[in-house]
XYZ file of C-alpha atoms in Angstrom:
374
model
C -0.280 0.176 0.395
C 2.739 1.999 0.985
C 4.812 2.087 -2.364
C 1.866 2.040 -4.028
C 0.864 5.827 -2.414
C 4.932 6.530 -3.160
C 4.794 5.845 -6.735
C 1.371 7.170 -7.479
C 2.675 10.547 -5.226
C 5.946 10.000 -7.850
C 3.658 10.622 -10.766
C 1.668 13.534 -10.282
C 5.006 14.411 -9.289
C 6.628 14.124 -12.493
C 3.563 15.159 -14.358
C 3.016 18.062 -12.521
C 6.787 19.259 -12.825
C 6.471 18.876 -16.480
C 3.280 20.829 -16.919
C 5.061 23.823 -15.327
C 7.758 23.124 -17.727
C 5.566 23.519 -20.546
C 3.833 26.335 -18.949
C 7.584 28.407 -18.644
C 8.387 27.426 -21.829
C 5.183 28.826 -23.610
C 5.734 31.677 -21.081
C 8.907 32.473 -22.974
C 9.019 31.485 -26.254
C 6.224 34.279 -27.957
C 7.279 34.324 -31.563
C 9.013 31.705 -32.708
C 9.922 27.665 -31.471
C 13.225 27.508 -30.997
C 14.374 31.276 -29.912
C 16.952 32.265 -32.408
C 21.087 32.360 -31.525
C 24.100 33.781 -32.246
C 25.545 37.755 -33.877
C 22.471 40.010 -35.055
C 23.085 41.128 -38.376
C 21.978 44.394 -38.806
C 20.859 45.467 -41.585
C 21.315 49.257 -43.436
C 21.360 50.648 -46.714
C 25.225 51.654 -47.822
C 24.452 55.477 -47.691
C 23.762 55.226 -44.145
C 27.445 54.731 -43.684
C 29.336 52.931 -40.926
C 30.038 54.887 -38.673
C 27.317 52.863 -35.942
C 27.411 52.627 -32.353
C 27.682 48.815 -30.912
C 29.498 48.812 -27.477
C 31.909 46.096 -26.779
C 30.670 44.912 -23.920
C 26.893 44.786 -25.387
C 27.369 42.742 -28.849
C 24.191 42.750 -31.215
C 22.812 38.846 -30.832
C 19.861 37.229 -31.854
C 18.901 36.249 -28.260
C 19.753 39.569 -26.975
C 17.165 41.720 -29.074
C 14.435 38.622 -28.252
C 14.946 39.400 -24.772
C 15.339 43.379 -24.941
C 12.156 42.830 -27.486
C 10.062 41.488 -24.696
C 11.769 43.903 -21.885
C 10.938 47.195 -24.081
C 6.949 45.907 -23.532
C 7.346 44.807 -20.166
C 4.803 46.657 -17.863
C 6.445 44.896 -15.134
C 9.085 47.458 -15.642
C 7.325 50.307 -14.487
C 5.809 50.826 -10.306
C 2.330 49.775 -10.387
C 3.649 47.664 -13.279
C 1.426 50.656 -15.580
C 4.081 51.310 -17.649
C 6.289 50.272 -20.376
C 8.876 51.812 -23.237
C 5.977 51.333 -24.894
C 4.081 53.406 -23.820
C 5.660 56.515 -25.094
C 6.890 55.143 -28.144
C 4.524 53.211 -30.044
C 5.465 51.424 -33.086
C 2.740 53.127 -35.434
C 3.979 56.677 -34.221
C 7.690 55.678 -35.615
C 8.120 55.072 -31.817
C 6.367 58.683 -30.709
C 3.458 58.676 -28.404
C 0.917 61.634 -30.360
C 1.573 63.779 -26.930
C 2.877 66.943 -26.830
C 4.219 65.541 -22.947
C 3.670 61.870 -21.718
C 2.564 60.840 -18.746
C 3.911 59.259 -15.753
C 3.512 56.785 -13.171
C 2.801 59.121 -10.814
C 0.135 60.854 -13.646
C 3.076 63.846 -13.659
C 4.088 64.754 -17.393
C 7.384 64.912 -18.816
C 9.214 67.871 -19.467
C 9.997 67.027 -22.761
C 8.319 65.741 -25.978
C 8.904 61.670 -26.074
C 11.252 61.320 -29.054
C 11.222 58.694 -31.773
C 13.008 55.383 -31.481
C 14.363 55.088 -35.672
C 17.788 54.804 -36.593
C 19.550 55.171 -33.186
C 21.858 52.749 -33.951
C 24.058 56.002 -35.502
C 23.048 58.148 -33.194
C 25.789 59.128 -30.020
C 24.048 62.002 -28.397
C 20.636 61.007 -26.578
C 17.718 63.036 -25.732
C 16.587 66.443 -26.143
C 19.827 67.795 -24.521
C 22.361 64.803 -25.277
C 23.131 64.399 -21.879
C 22.639 60.584 -22.377
C 26.049 59.358 -24.477
C 24.703 55.748 -25.113
C 21.377 53.572 -25.547
C 21.934 51.668 -22.263
C 22.186 54.788 -20.686
C 19.068 56.413 -22.216
C 17.135 53.424 -21.319
C 18.513 53.554 -17.897
C 16.582 57.421 -17.164
C 12.754 57.076 -17.720
C 13.214 53.433 -15.926
C 13.893 55.011 -13.332
C 12.516 58.459 -12.949
C 9.797 58.622 -10.431
C 7.746 60.408 -13.076
C 8.258 58.175 -15.792
C 8.431 54.646 -15.178
C 8.840 55.220 -11.511
C 10.767 52.444 -10.179
C 13.980 51.839 -9.602
C 16.388 49.145 -11.400
C 16.487 46.489 -8.671
C 13.703 46.819 -7.947
C 12.851 45.466 -11.987
C 15.167 42.979 -11.469
C 13.454 41.477 -8.611
C 10.423 41.595 -9.975
C 11.806 39.768 -13.269
C 12.921 37.341 -10.819
C 9.819 36.497 -9.764
C 8.630 35.684 -13.355
C 8.936 31.788 -14.501
C 10.475 33.049 -18.442
C 12.742 35.506 -17.152
C 15.637 34.458 -15.518
C 15.769 31.297 -18.382
C 15.886 33.940 -21.141
C 19.151 35.793 -18.759
C 20.840 32.521 -18.966
C 20.550 32.629 -22.574
C 21.428 35.894 -23.383
C 24.707 36.307 -20.561
C 25.407 32.591 -19.277
C 23.707 32.681 -16.057
C 19.919 33.594 -14.546
C 21.672 36.319 -12.711
C 19.218 39.441 -13.362
C 20.168 42.834 -13.278
C 19.667 46.375 -13.818
C 22.465 46.254 -16.195
C 21.481 43.510 -18.109
C 18.317 44.962 -18.152
C 19.315 47.962 -20.286
C 21.250 46.243 -22.490
C 18.310 43.643 -23.455
C 16.676 46.642 -24.433
C 19.451 48.370 -26.387
C 20.129 45.754 -28.553
C 16.166 46.004 -29.506
C 16.475 49.308 -30.031
C 19.114 48.722 -32.363
C 17.544 46.878 -34.413
C 14.747 49.685 -35.428
C 15.746 50.792 -38.516
C 13.663 52.905 -40.855
C 14.706 52.544 -44.307
C 12.418 52.042 -46.878
C 10.468 55.297 -47.695
C 9.632 56.574 -49.850
C 12.499 58.707 -50.305
C 14.642 55.639 -49.711
C 13.160 54.206 -52.743
C 13.596 57.361 -55.143
C 17.501 56.944 -53.824
C 17.728 53.788 -54.815
C 15.983 54.359 -58.417
C 13.108 52.560 -57.164
C 10.185 54.947 -56.895
C 9.924 58.359 -59.476
C 8.607 61.286 -57.418
C 5.280 63.449 -58.498
C 6.246 67.197 -59.317
C 5.570 67.975 -55.873
C 7.357 65.896 -54.455
C 10.684 67.191 -56.641
C 9.940 70.645 -56.688
C 9.530 70.180 -52.475
C 12.975 68.163 -52.164
C 14.618 70.548 -54.398
C 13.374 73.014 -52.245
C 14.563 71.015 -48.907
C 18.120 71.194 -50.321
C 18.457 74.378 -51.437
C 19.442 77.435 -48.991
C 18.366 80.945 -50.983
C 20.592 82.550 -52.913
C 17.742 85.285 -53.570
C 20.513 87.411 -55.696
C 20.645 85.007 -58.529
C 17.124 83.981 -58.416
C 17.435 80.749 -56.278
C 14.599 79.648 -53.926
C 15.415 77.471 -50.951
C 14.396 76.000 -47.721
C 17.262 75.638 -46.086
C 16.503 72.680 -44.322
C 19.893 70.536 -45.525
C 21.654 72.750 -43.227
C 20.605 70.661 -40.178
C 18.683 67.787 -41.621
C 20.579 66.743 -44.834
C 22.103 63.253 -46.059
C 19.622 59.750 -46.179
C 19.816 59.722 -42.207
C 17.516 63.402 -42.587
C 19.297 64.724 -39.076
C 23.153 65.597 -37.677
C 24.104 64.797 -34.875
C 23.791 68.555 -33.968
C 22.466 70.980 -30.823
C 20.753 74.406 -32.059
C 18.412 77.181 -31.583
C 15.524 77.382 -33.534
C 14.111 80.245 -32.830
C 11.593 79.251 -30.676
C 11.505 81.895 -28.396
C 13.766 85.315 -27.250
C 13.737 84.667 -23.937
C 13.896 80.530 -23.751
C 12.151 79.036 -20.787
C 13.911 75.853 -21.385
C 17.484 76.245 -21.741
C 18.147 73.088 -23.301
C 21.861 72.169 -23.227
C 22.730 75.086 -21.223
C 21.810 73.184 -18.279
C 24.540 70.724 -19.008
C 27.516 73.129 -20.156
C 26.469 76.273 -17.970
C 27.073 78.519 -21.107
C 25.047 81.130 -22.649
C 26.153 80.323 -26.199
C 24.043 77.366 -25.469
C 20.604 78.747 -23.930
C 18.016 76.721 -25.448
C 20.127 74.810 -27.784
C 18.097 71.267 -28.767
C 19.076 68.288 -30.204
C 18.505 68.019 -34.504
C 15.825 65.022 -34.828
C 15.806 63.094 -37.531
C 12.368 64.098 -40.376
C 12.110 60.599 -40.986
C 8.411 59.642 -40.281
C 8.022 62.891 -39.872
C 3.919 62.863 -40.924
C 3.604 60.137 -37.988
C 5.462 61.667 -35.376
C 3.298 64.709 -34.703
C 3.647 67.424 -32.260
C 6.453 68.943 -32.714
C 9.857 70.589 -31.589
C 11.028 69.453 -27.884
C 7.971 71.073 -26.036
C 5.841 69.477 -28.409
C 4.021 73.379 -29.474
C 3.106 72.474 -32.705
C 0.609 70.471 -33.841
C 1.062 70.276 -38.048
C 4.165 69.852 -40.221
C 2.502 73.353 -41.353
C 2.627 74.912 -38.336
C 6.815 74.266 -38.443
C 6.858 75.390 -41.738
C 5.803 78.686 -41.031
C 7.568 78.468 -37.301
C 10.131 78.362 -40.103
C 9.133 80.843 -42.368
C 8.204 83.600 -40.986
C 8.272 83.329 -37.237
C 12.238 82.747 -36.391
C 12.440 84.546 -32.892
C 15.613 85.919 -32.477
C 18.089 85.633 -29.649
C 21.485 85.820 -28.783
C 21.933 82.138 -28.455
C 19.993 81.900 -32.472
C 21.860 79.301 -34.452
C 23.864 80.875 -37.580
C 22.273 78.740 -39.924
C 18.561 80.519 -39.048
C 20.582 83.907 -39.329
C 20.185 86.459 -42.568
C 18.562 83.157 -44.322
C 15.964 84.873 -47.146
C 14.106 84.640 -49.974
C 13.985 88.005 -50.797
C 16.707 89.787 -50.892
C 16.664 92.054 -47.610
C 14.817 90.344 -45.952
C 14.685 89.247 -41.961
C 12.930 85.830 -42.490
C 12.660 83.372 -45.118
C 9.435 83.925 -46.755
C 8.652 80.752 -48.014
C 4.679 81.038 -50.862
C 2.192 79.474 -49.469
C 2.804 76.722 -52.899
C 6.535 75.985 -51.430
C 4.880 75.318 -48.060
C 2.296 72.495 -49.911
C 5.527 71.032 -52.417
C 7.671 70.963 -48.433
C 4.925 68.950 -47.103
C 4.421 66.490 -50.344
C 8.154 65.881 -49.461
C 8.563 65.305 -45.880
C 5.143 62.644 -46.303
C 7.718 60.717 -48.643
C 9.917 59.884 -45.641
C 7.042 57.761 -43.748
C 8.262 54.151 -43.939
C 4.933 52.006 -44.003
C 7.217 48.699 -43.261
C 8.973 50.157 -40.342
C 5.469 51.037 -38.079
C 4.324 47.449 -39.567
C 7.460 45.477 -39.045
C 6.506 42.356 -36.874
C 10.012 42.209 -35.238
C 9.231 45.352 -33.849
C 5.686 45.167 -32.178
C 4.600 43.601 -29.171
C 5.371 39.928 -29.014
C 2.581 39.214 -26.430
C -0.103 40.673 -28.797
C 0.873 38.293 -30.884
C 0.422 35.547 -29.548
C -2.777 36.581 -28.147
C -4.276 37.094 -31.102
C -2.890 33.131 -32.274
C -4.977 32.083 -29.497
């Protein structure tokens, strides 16, 4: 009788173990089985250049990107399990959130607009004021900010350790089951480096796969041309800051929003009056999807942005030299674009929308995908 009883209990124990193992495996095999491993090949056009930014201590691997993607959408990384990185960086909005200022776990608004997470592989200074020198440092900031995700990385690591799927995943990526803040932000950074946007109509044009219409062609010419009224050449003067295939340069400028900037910009870091109101030049990729615009989200439409640069630049001691004295009129004090030229610019800016970027399943929430398959 005793033998039969223990045998029965053993069978029950084995079945329970196998069941829990199955549940554990299914919990982290979200979108591929088995989980891919090995070096991750970052694919991008040659005209983007090879000056990429991947730290030696955080090489991009398939399993690291897999884990990072899960963590990007993981609400356990926030106080009260309310928010994830994706709350302020939504794929359908080119990884912005459509708000002037974002609301954190304590319902306090952020001080600046959420920036797009496109083509960060080439970036060396992060945030509007460039205060972070790596994606890893950037990822750590909102996670632990009391007015954003509101939770220390230590607590986040403890919470992940109690979720059945994560220890095995961290072991797959890092060689053991230790979960800590450093590994969390490294995995998120690996995923964010894969967010490459390079298939807009503009990209297709650059590789001779798309022929722009007349409005787009005129807008492109205006975009890349600086005004020379004495020669009868009109331009919108955009390429100084947004030129090149990636449509941004690693620059910081005061772009004439205020005579006396309320937000000091990078002056907060440098202490230099010449840096007052200077902010990072953002990419214009997917610009039609990333409204509202500017560091404080003050402009709701692209038309408002173009009107600002055309007619409403505010003079100040730290105003960018690229915006001083530029006009399409001889002796003019502002750019003075014509109504039809503004429409042409909009047509070109719409060419920068990459529909494959905002619909790429490799960037989406894997939990939503498995839910839809149930």
